Short mmCIF file of C-alpha atoms in Angstrom, two decimals:
data_model
loop_
_atom_site.label_atom_id
_atom_site.label_comp_id
_atom_site.label_asym_id
_atom_site.label_seq_id
_atom_site.Cartn_x
_atom_site.Cartn_y
_atom_site.Cartn_z
CA UNK A 1 34.24 -92.87 -65.29
CA UNK A 2 31.10 -94.06 -67.18
CA UNK A 3 27.47 -94.02 -65.99
CA UNK A 4 27.40 -97.68 -64.64
CA UNK A 5 30.52 -96.99 -62.33
CA UNK A 6 28.88 -93.86 -60.93
CA UNK A 7 25.77 -95.72 -60.30
CA UNK A 8 27.87 -98.61 -58.54
CA UNK A 9 29.53 -95.90 -56.33
CA UNK A 10 26.31 -94.17 -55.45
CA UNK A 11 24.75 -97.43 -54.44
CA UNK A 12 27.64 -98.44 -52.19
CA UNK A 13 27.98 -94.95 -50.56
CA UNK A 14 24.13 -95.05 -49.79
CA UNK A 15 24.46 -98.61 -48.29
CA UNK A 16 27.44 -97.40 -46.12
CA UNK A 17 25.46 -94.47 -44.54
CA UNK A 18 22.50 -96.68 -44.03
CA UNK A 19 24.58 -99.27 -42.25
CA UNK A 20 26.44 -96.54 -40.18
CA UNK A 21 23.09 -95.09 -39.08
CA UNK A 22 21.77 -98.57 -38.15
CA UNK A 23 24.93 -99.32 -36.32
CA UNK A 24 24.42 -96.48 -33.94
CA UNK A 25 20.63 -96.87 -33.47
CA UNK A 26 19.92 -98.25 -29.99
CA UNK A 27 17.88 -101.40 -29.73
CA UNK A 28 14.23 -100.79 -29.33
CA UNK A 29 14.35 -97.22 -30.90
CA UNK A 30 13.28 -95.99 -34.24
CA UNK A 31 13.39 -92.44 -36.00
CA UNK A 32 10.08 -90.44 -36.14
CA UNK A 33 9.26 -88.10 -39.04
CA UNK A 34 11.83 -85.46 -37.79
CA UNK A 35 14.51 -88.04 -37.30
CA UNK A 36 14.49 -88.17 -33.62
CA UNK A 37 15.17 -91.69 -31.97
CA UNK A 38 12.07 -92.58 -30.06
CA UNK A 39 11.11 -95.81 -28.46
CA UNK A 40 9.21 -97.97 -30.80
CA UNK A 41 6.28 -98.44 -28.22
CA UNK A 42 5.63 -94.65 -28.39
CA UNK A 43 5.53 -94.46 -32.24
CA UNK A 44 2.16 -94.94 -34.14
CA UNK A 45 1.94 -96.18 -37.69
CA UNK A 46 2.74 -92.69 -39.12
CA UNK A 47 5.86 -92.31 -37.06
CA UNK A 48 4.31 -89.71 -34.79
CA UNK A 49 4.70 -90.19 -30.97
CA UNK A 50 3.05 -86.98 -29.87
CA UNK A 51 -0.30 -89.01 -29.33
CA UNK A 52 1.35 -91.48 -27.19
CA UNK A 53 3.15 -89.30 -24.67
CA UNK A 54 0.84 -90.57 -22.00
CA UNK A 55 2.24 -94.01 -22.30
CA UNK A 56 5.71 -92.77 -21.12
CA UNK A 57 4.91 -93.57 -17.47
CA UNK A 58 3.90 -97.16 -18.42
CA UNK A 59 7.20 -97.92 -20.02
CA UNK A 60 9.52 -100.74 -18.75
CA UNK A 61 12.80 -99.48 -17.26
CA UNK A 62 14.51 -101.45 -19.63
CA UNK A 63 12.95 -99.69 -22.64
CA UNK A 64 14.98 -96.53 -22.22
CA UNK A 65 18.58 -95.90 -21.86
CA UNK A 66 21.27 -93.16 -22.16
CA UNK A 67 20.19 -89.78 -23.26
CA UNK A 68 16.69 -90.78 -24.43
CA UNK A 69 15.96 -92.03 -20.86
CA UNK A 70 16.61 -88.70 -19.27
CA UNK A 71 14.57 -86.90 -22.00
CA UNK A 72 11.39 -89.32 -21.68
CA UNK A 73 11.30 -90.85 -18.26
CA UNK A 74 12.64 -91.96 -14.99
CA UNK A 75 16.60 -92.78 -14.65
CA UNK A 76 17.20 -96.33 -13.61
CA UNK A 77 20.34 -98.20 -12.53
CA UNK A 78 20.03 -102.18 -12.63
CA UNK A 79 16.32 -101.75 -12.40
CA UNK A 80 16.15 -99.51 -9.57
CA UNK A 81 15.09 -95.97 -10.01
CA UNK A 82 17.62 -93.23 -8.99
CA UNK A 83 17.53 -89.41 -8.58
CA UNK A 84 19.68 -86.78 -7.24
CA UNK A 85 20.88 -87.06 -3.48
CA UNK A 86 18.94 -85.12 -0.93
CA UNK A 87 20.49 -82.00 0.35
CA UNK A 88 21.95 -81.75 3.87
CA UNK A 89 19.22 -79.54 5.32
CA UNK A 90 16.78 -82.06 4.21
CA UNK A 91 18.56 -84.95 5.98
CA UNK A 92 18.62 -82.78 9.15
CA UNK A 93 15.03 -81.90 8.87
CA UNK A 94 14.22 -85.72 8.35
CA UNK A 95 15.78 -86.19 11.81
CA UNK A 96 14.07 -83.34 13.45
CA UNK A 97 16.94 -81.04 13.58
CA UNK A 98 16.61 -77.37 13.02
CA UNK A 99 19.94 -75.37 12.42
CA UNK A 100 20.12 -71.56 12.77
CA UNK A 101 23.58 -70.67 11.58
CA UNK A 102 23.08 -67.08 10.33
CA UNK A 103 21.82 -63.78 11.64
CA UNK A 104 18.00 -63.49 11.91
CA UNK A 105 17.11 -61.89 8.68
CA UNK A 106 13.59 -62.40 7.11
CA UNK A 107 14.73 -65.19 4.88
CA UNK A 108 16.15 -67.13 7.80
CA UNK A 109 13.00 -66.71 9.78
CA UNK A 110 10.84 -67.82 7.11
CA UNK A 111 12.69 -71.12 6.70
CA UNK A 112 12.97 -71.70 10.49
CA UNK A 113 9.25 -71.19 10.78
CA UNK A 114 8.35 -73.43 7.94
CA UNK A 115 10.52 -76.22 9.40
CA UNK A 116 8.97 -76.01 12.74
CA UNK A 117 5.42 -75.94 11.38
CA UNK A 118 6.38 -79.00 9.14
CA UNK A 119 7.72 -80.85 12.10
CA UNK A 120 4.59 -80.02 14.12
CA UNK A 121 2.34 -81.81 11.80
CA UNK A 122 4.63 -84.79 11.13
CA UNK A 123 4.82 -86.11 14.83
CA UNK A 124 5.12 -84.97 18.40
CA UNK A 125 8.61 -86.28 18.82
CA UNK A 126 10.99 -83.58 20.29
CA UNK A 127 12.66 -81.19 17.91
CA UNK A 128 16.31 -80.24 18.53
CA UNK A 129 17.28 -76.69 17.51
CA UNK A 130 21.07 -75.77 17.07
CA UNK A 131 21.89 -72.16 17.39
CA UNK A 132 25.00 -70.61 16.05
CA UNK A 133 23.85 -66.95 15.44
CA UNK A 134 24.79 -63.41 16.07
CA UNK A 135 21.01 -62.54 16.56
CA UNK A 136 19.67 -59.49 14.65
CA UNK A 137 23.18 -58.11 14.33
CA UNK A 138 26.26 -59.06 12.47
CA UNK A 139 29.35 -60.08 14.50
CA UNK A 140 30.62 -56.62 14.48
CA UNK A 141 27.50 -55.24 15.81
CA UNK A 142 25.79 -53.94 12.60
CA UNK A 143 21.97 -54.26 12.78
CA UNK A 144 20.78 -56.47 9.91
CA UNK A 145 17.28 -57.62 11.15
CA UNK A 146 14.50 -56.63 13.42
CA UNK A 147 13.76 -58.16 16.91
CA UNK A 148 10.28 -59.09 15.48
CA UNK A 149 12.02 -61.97 13.46
CA UNK A 150 13.18 -63.48 16.84
CA UNK A 151 9.80 -63.12 18.36
CA UNK A 152 8.12 -64.83 15.58
CA UNK A 153 10.37 -67.76 15.86
CA UNK A 154 9.96 -67.87 19.83
CA UNK A 155 6.05 -67.64 19.52
CA UNK A 156 6.34 -70.62 16.97
CA UNK A 157 8.49 -72.64 19.35
CA UNK A 158 5.77 -72.35 21.93
CA UNK A 159 3.01 -72.93 19.51
CA UNK A 160 4.08 -76.25 18.07
CA UNK A 161 3.00 -79.39 19.90
CA UNK A 162 6.45 -81.13 20.00
CA UNK A 163 8.92 -79.87 22.65
CA UNK A 164 11.86 -77.81 21.30
CA UNK A 165 15.22 -78.67 22.68
CA UNK A 166 17.82 -75.90 22.10
CA UNK A 167 21.74 -76.32 21.86
CA UNK A 168 24.08 -73.43 21.59
CA UNK A 169 27.24 -73.86 19.68
CA UNK A 170 29.78 -71.04 18.55
CA UNK A 171 27.79 -67.95 19.43
CA UNK A 172 24.40 -67.04 20.67
CA UNK A 173 24.10 -63.22 20.72
CA UNK A 174 21.20 -61.11 21.56
CA UNK A 175 18.01 -62.38 19.99
CA UNK A 176 19.77 -65.80 19.55
CA UNK A 177 20.48 -65.91 23.21
CA UNK A 178 16.69 -65.28 23.78
CA UNK A 179 15.76 -68.19 21.54
CA UNK A 180 18.23 -70.47 23.30
CA UNK A 181 16.43 -69.74 26.57
CA UNK A 182 13.00 -70.34 24.98
CA UNK A 183 13.86 -74.17 24.61
CA UNK A 184 11.96 -76.73 26.96
CA UNK A 185 13.14 -76.29 30.71
CA UNK A 186 15.57 -79.09 31.39
CA UNK A 187 16.59 -79.52 27.68
CA UNK A 188 18.47 -76.26 27.10
CA UNK A 189 22.08 -77.07 26.33
CA UNK A 190 25.24 -75.53 25.33
CA UNK A 191 28.63 -76.89 24.03
CA UNK A 192 31.53 -76.13 26.17
CA UNK A 193 33.20 -73.44 23.99
CA UNK A 194 29.87 -71.58 23.03
CA UNK A 195 29.63 -67.80 23.88
CA UNK A 196 26.31 -66.34 24.82
CA UNK A 197 25.76 -62.40 24.99
CA UNK A 198 22.94 -60.32 26.37
CA UNK A 199 22.43 -56.89 24.90
CA UNK A 200 19.67 -54.49 23.85
CA UNK A 201 18.14 -53.89 20.38
CA UNK A 202 19.69 -51.31 18.22
CA UNK A 203 17.52 -48.73 16.45
CA UNK A 204 17.72 -48.56 12.56
CA UNK A 205 15.70 -45.39 12.57
CA UNK A 206 16.18 -42.79 9.79
CA UNK A 207 14.45 -39.64 8.59
CA UNK A 208 12.68 -36.84 10.40
CA UNK A 209 12.78 -36.41 14.13
CA UNK A 210 9.15 -37.32 14.70
CA UNK A 211 9.79 -40.50 12.79
CA UNK A 212 12.85 -41.50 14.94
CA UNK A 213 10.97 -40.74 18.07
CA UNK A 214 8.23 -43.20 17.08
CA UNK A 215 10.95 -45.82 16.07
CA UNK A 216 12.73 -45.18 19.51
CA UNK A 217 9.47 -45.96 21.17
CA UNK A 218 9.11 -49.13 19.36
CA UNK A 219 12.83 -50.33 20.14
CA UNK A 220 12.04 -49.89 23.85
CA UNK A 221 8.80 -52.06 23.54
CA UNK A 222 10.96 -54.54 21.87
CA UNK A 223 13.68 -54.40 24.51
CA UNK A 224 11.18 -54.93 27.18
CA UNK A 225 9.45 -57.91 25.45
CA UNK A 226 12.79 -59.58 24.89
CA UNK A 227 13.86 -59.02 28.48
CA UNK A 228 10.45 -60.28 29.70
CA UNK A 229 11.02 -63.55 27.60
CA UNK A 230 14.50 -63.81 29.12
CA UNK A 231 13.33 -63.32 32.70
CA UNK A 232 10.39 -65.88 32.25
CA UNK A 233 12.88 -68.44 30.97
CA UNK A 234 15.52 -67.72 33.56
CA UNK A 235 13.50 -67.03 36.54
CA UNK A 236 15.26 -63.58 37.02
CA UNK A 237 13.33 -60.40 38.00
CA UNK A 238 12.64 -58.33 35.00
CA UNK A 239 14.43 -55.36 36.44
CA UNK A 240 17.63 -57.31 36.77
CA UNK A 241 17.50 -58.68 33.13
CA UNK A 242 16.87 -54.98 31.75
CA UNK A 243 19.88 -53.75 33.81
CA UNK A 244 21.87 -56.74 32.35
CA UNK A 245 20.75 -56.09 28.76
CA UNK A 246 21.47 -52.35 29.17
CA UNK A 247 25.08 -53.10 28.37
CA UNK A 248 26.78 -55.97 26.52
CA UNK A 249 27.01 -58.93 28.84
CA UNK A 250 29.08 -61.85 27.87
CA UNK A 251 28.36 -65.20 29.49
CA UNK A 252 30.44 -68.48 29.24
CA UNK A 253 28.36 -71.57 29.18
CA UNK A 254 28.75 -72.38 33.02
CA UNK A 255 27.63 -68.75 33.57
CA UNK A 256 24.63 -69.03 31.45
CA UNK A 257 23.58 -72.20 33.69
CA UNK A 258 24.00 -70.05 36.74
CA UNK A 259 22.17 -67.29 35.20
CA UNK A 260 19.33 -69.56 34.06
CA UNK A 261 19.59 -69.26 30.37
CA UNK A 262 20.33 -73.01 29.87
CA UNK A 263 20.22 -75.98 32.01
CA UNK A 264 23.37 -77.99 31.22
CA UNK A 265 26.67 -77.96 29.36
CA UNK A 266 27.21 -81.09 27.31
CA UNK A 267 30.25 -82.54 25.67
CA UNK A 268 28.78 -85.73 24.47
CA UNK A 269 25.41 -85.46 22.97
CA UNK A 270 24.63 -89.08 23.39
CA UNK A 271 24.13 -88.46 27.22
CA UNK A 272 21.65 -85.80 26.74
CA UNK A 273 20.03 -85.58 23.27
CA UNK A 274 16.52 -87.08 23.09
CA UNK A 275 16.99 -89.21 20.08
CA UNK A 276 19.78 -90.67 17.94
CA UNK A 277 19.54 -89.36 14.23
CA UNK A 278 18.40 -92.21 12.01
CA UNK A 279 21.42 -91.71 9.53
CA UNK A 280 23.86 -92.37 12.50
CA UNK A 281 22.17 -95.61 13.10
CA UNK A 282 22.44 -96.50 9.37
CA UNK A 283 26.22 -95.91 9.63
CA UNK A 284 26.51 -98.24 12.40
CA UNK A 285 24.98 -101.27 10.47
#
């Protein structure tokens, strides 16, 4: 193979490479100095786009596509901006629904209080709180939280301007039963197969005898505070509530109505709930 033949082969190879690169180059894009495909509007005369980053937000939706779209701007589908779908708790919060579905540990308390405060400053429409919680203990009775978690939520329920309507489902044990009773009177509900339990706080004291004695005094104070809240909500004498909480007391929904913890057992929420969630209205269209 002589020199002229080698030259022709080299020319053809270079042309093939150039044409293949152009074939896969998206319309409206050009390589910068490092070879990255960048929208032509962002490139200056020297092939540098770092000085034009501020122009990204002013780009037309049709100017970016595919992977470059995700790297330099908002994603669009047929001219409309798209993004990740909202999570379920956000949808519930948007419809003024607060759901307690775990024991009352600090992380749960933080979330519930934050949601109540957010809804307080959004409007004065009623807030619906669904409760399916074992309180400050697990289902088998092991203490996992302190009663102060429940007291914080109860105080905020009274503090916010919107009325808080409570609904028990599944279980409302101990401190969760107290929260159930703290809803607006006349709007405290239970689903027909829920179980409500009254009990007294459990001590988690460890250490020296003097430390245990101090903690035991605090547990007694917490027990009285909880019983006072339940007595105020149910209309029962404080001594009666203290006696009932001294041992485990299970209440079926109709018994909780008689006790005064709730006002009504409901089977169809449309008859008693204050508002119909907006996403349900959208489904009917």
